[in-house]
Amino acid sequence: MMMTLEELRKRLSGRLHAADINELCRMAQDEDGDGMKAGLLGFAGDEDRRVASNALWTFSYFGAPARRWLQTRQAEVPEAPPRPSPRGGCLRDEGKSSNI
């Protein structure tokens, strides 16, 4: 069963559980799975941090064939969105000293 991009985005916008990840991975590894993989890759750069993070998280559960597909598109994978810090700013920025 394939899902539309709208359905995939809605799914990625919520909390994902192991069963959700397994189902998305199973769909990505089907014969028609390239569409699912391409959809996840597109959402990896989504402006909604949860959607982007969940898309990237799903990739971490891919089996070897799907990982090979992803490796050929490595340059297209956006950087993970920064996480908000409880102290303000972004966690990615913490630990960097300012010379100003």
Coordinates of N, CA, C and O in Angstrom, one line a residue:
M1 N 0.8 -1.2 0.0 CA 0.0 0.0 0.0 C 0.9 1.2 0.0 O 1.7 1.4 0.9
M2 N 0.7 2.1 -1.0 CA 1.4 3.3 -1.1 C 0.6 4.4 -0.5 O -0.7 4.3 -0.4
M3 N 1.2 5.5 -0.1 CA 0.4 6.7 0.4 C 0.8 7.9 -0.3 O 1.9 7.9 -0.9
T4 N -0.1 8.9 -0.4 CA 0.2 10.1 -1.1 C 1.2 10.9 -0.3 O 1.5 10.7 0.9
L5 N 1.8 11.9 -0.9 CA 2.8 12.8 -0.2 C 2.1 13.5 0.9 O 2.7 13.7 2.0
E6 N 0.8 13.9 0.7 CA 0.1 14.5 1.8 C -0.1 13.6 3.0 O 0.1 14.0 4.2
E7 N -0.4 12.4 2.7 CA -0.6 11.4 3.8 C 0.8 11.1 4.5 O 0.8 11.0 5.8
L8 N 1.8 11.1 3.7 CA 3.2 10.8 4.3 C 3.6 12.0 5.2 O 4.0 11.8 6.3
R9 N 3.4 13.2 4.7 CA 3.7 14.4 5.5 C 2.9 14.4 6.8 O 3.4 14.7 7.9
K10 N 1.6 14.1 6.7 CA 0.8 14.1 7.9 C 1.3 13.1 8.9 O 1.4 13.3 10.1
R11 N 1.7 11.9 8.4 CA 2.2 10.9 9.3 C 3.5 11.3 9.9 O 3.8 11.1 11.1
L12 N 4.4 12.0 9.2 CA 5.7 12.4 9.7 C 5.5 13.6 10.7 O 6.4 13.9 11.4
S13 N 4.4 14.3 10.6 CA 4.2 15.4 11.5 C 3.8 15.1 12.9 O 3.8 15.9 13.8
G14 N 3.5 13.8 13.1 CA 3.1 13.4 14.4 C 4.2 12.5 15.1 O 5.3 12.4 14.6
R15 N 3.9 12.0 16.2 CA 4.9 11.1 17.0 C 4.9 9.8 16.3 O 3.9 9.2 16.0
L16 N 6.1 9.3 15.9 CA 6.3 8.0 15.3 C 6.7 7.0 16.3 O 7.5 7.3 17.2
H17 N 6.2 5.8 16.2 CA 6.6 4.7 17.0 C 7.3 3.6 16.2 O 7.3 3.7 15.0
A18 N 7.8 2.6 16.8 CA 8.5 1.6 16.1 C 7.7 0.9 15.0 O 8.2 0.7 13.9
A19 N 6.4 0.7 15.3 CA 5.5 0.1 14.2 C 5.4 1.0 13.0 O 5.3 0.6 11.9
D20 N 5.3 2.3 13.3 CA 5.2 3.3 12.2 C 6.5 3.3 11.3 O 6.4 3.3 10.1
I21 N 7.6 3.3 12.0 CA 8.9 3.3 11.3 C 9.0 2.0 10.5 O 9.4 2.0 9.3
N22 N 8.7 0.9 11.1 CA 8.7 -0.4 10.4 C 7.9 -0.4 9.1 O 8.2 -0.9 8.1
E23 N 6.7 0.1 9.2 CA 5.7 0.2 8.1 C 6.3 1.1 7.0 O 6.3 0.7 5.8
L24 N 6.8 2.3 7.4 CA 7.4 3.2 6.3 C 8.6 2.5 5.7 O 8.8 2.6 4.4
C25 N 9.5 1.8 6.4 CA 10.6 1.1 5.8 C 10.1 0.0 4.9 O 10.7 -0.2 3.8
R26 N 9.1 -0.7 5.3 CA 8.6 -1.8 4.5 C 8.1 -1.3 3.2 O 8.3 -1.8 2.1
M27 N 7.4 -0.1 3.2 CA 6.9 0.5 2.0 C 8.0 1.0 1.1 O 7.9 0.9 -0.1
A28 N 9.1 1.5 1.7 CA 10.2 2.0 1.0 C 11.0 0.8 0.3 O 11.7 1.1 -0.7
Q29 N 10.9 -0.4 0.8 CA 11.6 -1.5 0.3 C 10.8 -2.3 -0.7 O 11.3 -3.3 -1.2
D30 N 9.5 -2.0 -0.9 CA 8.7 -2.7 -1.9 C 9.2 -2.4 -3.3 O 10.0 -1.5 -3.5
E31 N 8.6 -3.1 -4.3 CA 8.9 -2.9 -5.7 C 8.8 -1.4 -6.0 O 9.6 -0.8 -6.8
D32 N 7.7 -0.8 -5.6 CA 7.4 0.6 -5.9 C 8.0 1.6 -4.8 O 7.5 2.7 -4.7
G33 N 8.9 1.1 -4.0 CA 9.4 1.9 -2.9 C 10.2 3.1 -3.2 O 10.4 3.9 -2.3
D34 N 10.7 3.3 -4.5 CA 11.5 4.4 -4.8 C 10.7 5.7 -4.6 O 11.3 6.7 -4.2
G35 N 9.4 5.7 -4.8 CA 8.5 6.8 -4.6 C 8.5 7.2 -3.1 O 8.6 8.4 -2.7
M36 N 8.4 6.2 -2.2 CA 8.4 6.4 -0.8 C 9.7 7.0 -0.3 O 9.8 7.9 0.4
K37 N 10.8 6.4 -0.9 CA 12.1 6.9 -0.5 C 12.3 8.3 -0.9 O 12.9 9.2 -0.2
A38 N 11.9 8.7 -2.2 CA 12.0 10.0 -2.7 C 11.2 11.0 -1.9 O 11.6 12.1 -1.6
G39 N 10.0 10.5 -1.4 CA 9.1 11.4 -0.6 C 9.8 11.7 0.7 O 9.8 12.8 1.2
L40 N 10.4 10.7 1.4 CA 11.1 10.9 2.6 C 12.2 11.8 2.4 O 12.5 12.7 3.3
L41 N 13.0 11.6 1.3 CA 14.1 12.5 1.1 C 13.7 13.9 0.9 O 14.3 14.9 1.4
G42 N 12.5 14.1 0.2 CA 12.0 15.5 0.1 C 11.6 16.1 1.4 O 11.8 17.3 1.6
F43 N 11.0 15.3 2.3 CA 10.6 15.8 3.6 C 11.7 16.0 4.5 O 11.6 16.6 5.6
A44 N 12.9 15.4 4.2 CA 14.0 15.6 5.1 C 14.4 17.1 5.2 O 15.1 17.5 6.1
G45 N 14.1 17.9 4.2 CA 14.4 19.3 4.2 C 13.1 20.2 4.5 O 13.2 21.4 4.3
D46 N 12.1 19.6 5.1 CA 10.9 20.3 5.3 C 11.1 21.4 6.4 O 11.9 21.2 7.3
E47 N 10.4 22.5 6.3 CA 10.5 23.6 7.2 C 10.0 23.2 8.6 O 10.4 23.8 9.6
D48 N 9.1 22.2 8.7 CA 8.6 21.7 10.0 C 9.6 20.8 10.5 O 9.9 19.7 10.0
R49 N 10.2 21.2 11.6 CA 11.3 20.4 12.2 C 11.0 19.0 12.5 O 11.8 18.1 12.3
R50 N 9.7 18.7 13.0 CA 9.3 17.4 13.3 C 9.3 16.5 12.1 O 9.7 15.4 12.1
V51 N 8.7 17.1 11.0 CA 8.6 16.3 9.8 C 9.9 16.0 9.2 O 10.2 14.8 8.9
A52 N 10.8 16.9 9.2 CA 12.2 16.7 8.7 C 12.9 15.7 9.6 O 13.6 14.8 9.1
S53 N 12.8 15.8 10.9 CA 13.5 14.9 11.8 C 13.0 13.5 11.7 O 13.8 12.5 11.7
N54 N 11.7 13.4 11.6 CA 11.1 12.0 11.4 C 11.5 11.4 10.1 O 11.7 10.2 10.1
A55 N 11.5 12.2 9.0 CA 12.0 11.6 7.8 C 13.4 11.1 7.9 O 13.7 10.0 7.4
L56 N 14.3 11.9 8.5 CA 15.7 11.5 8.6 C 15.8 10.3 9.5 O 16.6 9.4 9.3
W57 N 15.0 10.3 10.6 CA 15.0 9.2 11.5 C 14.6 7.9 10.9 O 15.2 6.8 11.1
T58 N 13.6 8.0 10.0 CA 13.2 6.8 9.2 C 14.3 6.2 8.4 O 14.5 5.0 8.3
F59 N 15.1 7.1 7.8 CA 16.3 6.6 7.0 C 17.2 5.8 7.8 O 17.9 4.8 7.3
S60 N 17.4 6.1 9.1 CA 18.3 5.3 10.0 C 17.9 3.9 10.2 O 18.7 3.1 10.6
Y61 N 16.7 3.5 9.8 CA 16.2 2.1 10.0 C 16.1 1.4 8.7 O 15.7 0.2 8.6
F62 N 16.6 2.0 7.6 CA 16.6 1.4 6.3 C 17.5 0.1 6.3 O 18.5 0.1 6.9
G63 N 17.0 -0.9 5.5 CA 17.9 -2.1 5.3 C 18.9 -1.7 4.2 O 18.9 -0.6 3.6
A64 N 19.8 -2.7 4.0 CA 20.9 -2.5 3.0 C 20.5 -2.0 1.6 O 21.1 -1.0 1.1
P65 N 19.5 -2.6 1.0 CA 19.2 -2.1 -0.4 C 18.7 -0.7 -0.4 O 19.1 0.1 -1.2
A66 N 17.9 -0.3 0.6 CA 17.4 1.1 0.7 C 18.5 2.0 1.0 O 18.6 3.2 0.6
R67 N 19.5 1.6 1.9 CA 20.6 2.4 2.2 C 21.5 2.7 1.0 O 22.0 3.8 0.8
R68 N 21.6 1.7 0.1 CA 22.4 1.9 -1.1 C 21.7 2.9 -2.0 O 22.4 3.8 -2.6
W69 N 20.4 2.9 -2.1 CA 19.6 3.9 -2.8 C 19.9 5.3 -2.3 O 20.2 6.2 -3.0
L70 N 19.9 5.4 -0.9 CA 20.1 6.6 -0.3 C 21.6 7.1 -0.5 O 21.8 8.3 -0.7
Q71 N 22.5 6.2 -0.4 CA 23.9 6.6 -0.6 C 24.2 7.3 -2.0 O 25.0 8.2 -2.1
T72 N 23.4 6.8 -3.0 CA 23.6 7.4 -4.3 C 23.0 8.8 -4.4 O 23.3 9.5 -5.3
R73 N 22.2 9.2 -3.4 CA 21.6 10.5 -3.3 C 22.1 11.3 -2.1 O 21.5 12.2 -1.7
Q74 N 23.2 10.9 -1.6 CA 23.8 11.5 -0.4 C 23.9 13.0 -0.5 O 23.6 13.7 0.5
A75 N 24.2 13.5 -1.6 CA 24.4 15.0 -1.8 C 23.1 15.7 -1.6 O 23.0 16.9 -1.4
E76 N 22.0 15.0 -1.9 CA 20.6 15.6 -1.8 C 20.1 15.6 -0.4 O 19.1 16.3 -0.1
V77 N 20.7 14.9 0.6 CA 20.2 14.8 1.9 C 20.5 16.1 2.7 O 21.7 16.5 2.8
P78 N 19.5 16.9 3.1 CA 19.8 18.1 3.8 C 20.3 17.8 5.2 O 20.1 16.7 5.8
E79 N 20.9 18.8 5.8 CA 21.4 18.7 7.2 C 20.2 18.7 8.1 O 19.2 19.3 7.8
A80 N 20.4 17.9 9.2 CA 19.3 17.8 10.1 C 19.0 19.2 10.7 O 19.9 20.0 10.9
P81 N 17.7 19.5 11.0 CA 17.4 20.9 11.5 C 17.9 21.0 12.9 O 18.0 20.0 13.7
P82 N 18.4 22.2 13.3 CA 18.9 22.4 14.7 C 17.8 22.2 15.7 O 16.6 22.5 15.4
R83 N 18.2 21.6 16.9 CA 17.2 21.5 17.9 C 17.2 22.7 18.8 O 18.3 23.2 19.1
P84 N 16.1 23.1 19.3 CA 16.0 24.3 20.2 C 16.7 23.9 21.5 O 16.6 22.8 22.0
S85 N 17.4 24.8 22.1 CA 18.1 24.6 23.4 C 17.2 25.1 24.5 O 16.6 26.2 24.3
P86 N 17.2 24.5 25.6 CA 16.4 25.0 26.8 C 17.0 26.3 27.2 O 16.3 27.1 27.9
R87 N 18.2 26.7 26.9 CA 18.8 28.0 27.3 C 18.7 29.0 26.2 O 19.3 30.1 26.3
G88 N 18.0 28.7 25.1 CA 17.9 29.7 24.0 C 18.9 29.3 23.0 O 19.9 28.6 23.2
G89 N 18.7 29.8 21.8 CA 19.6 29.5 20.7 C 19.4 28.0 20.2 O 18.3 27.5 20.4
C90 N 20.3 27.4 19.6 CA 20.2 26.1 19.1 C 21.3 25.2 19.7 O 22.4 25.7 20.0
L91 N 21.0 24.0 19.9 CA 22.0 23.1 20.5 C 23.3 23.0 19.6 O 24.4 22.8 20.1
R92 N 23.1 23.1 18.3 CA 24.2 23.0 17.4 C 25.2 24.2 17.6 O 26.4 24.1 17.4
D93 N 24.7 25.3 18.1 CA 25.5 26.5 18.4 C 26.2 26.5 19.7 O 27.1 27.3 19.9
E94 N 25.7 25.7 20.6 CA 26.3 25.6 22.0 C 27.7 25.1 21.9 O 28.0 24.2 21.1
G95 N 28.5 25.6 22.7 CA 29.9 25.1 22.8 C 30.8 25.9 21.8 O 32.0 25.9 21.9
K96 N 30.2 26.7 21.0 CA 31.0 27.6 20.1 C 31.3 28.9 20.8 O 30.3 29.5 21.4
S97 N 32.5 29.3 20.9 CA 32.8 30.6 21.6 C 32.7 31.7 20.6 O 33.0 31.6 19.4
S98 N 32.3 32.8 21.1 CA 32.2 34.0 20.3 C 33.4 34.9 20.5 O 33.8 35.1 21.6
N99 N 33.9 35.4 19.4 CA 35.1 36.3 19.5 C 34.7 37.8 19.5 O 35.5 38.6 19.2
I100 N 33.5 38.1 19.7 CA 33.0 39.5 19.7 C 33.2 40.1 21.0 O 33.0 39.7 22.0

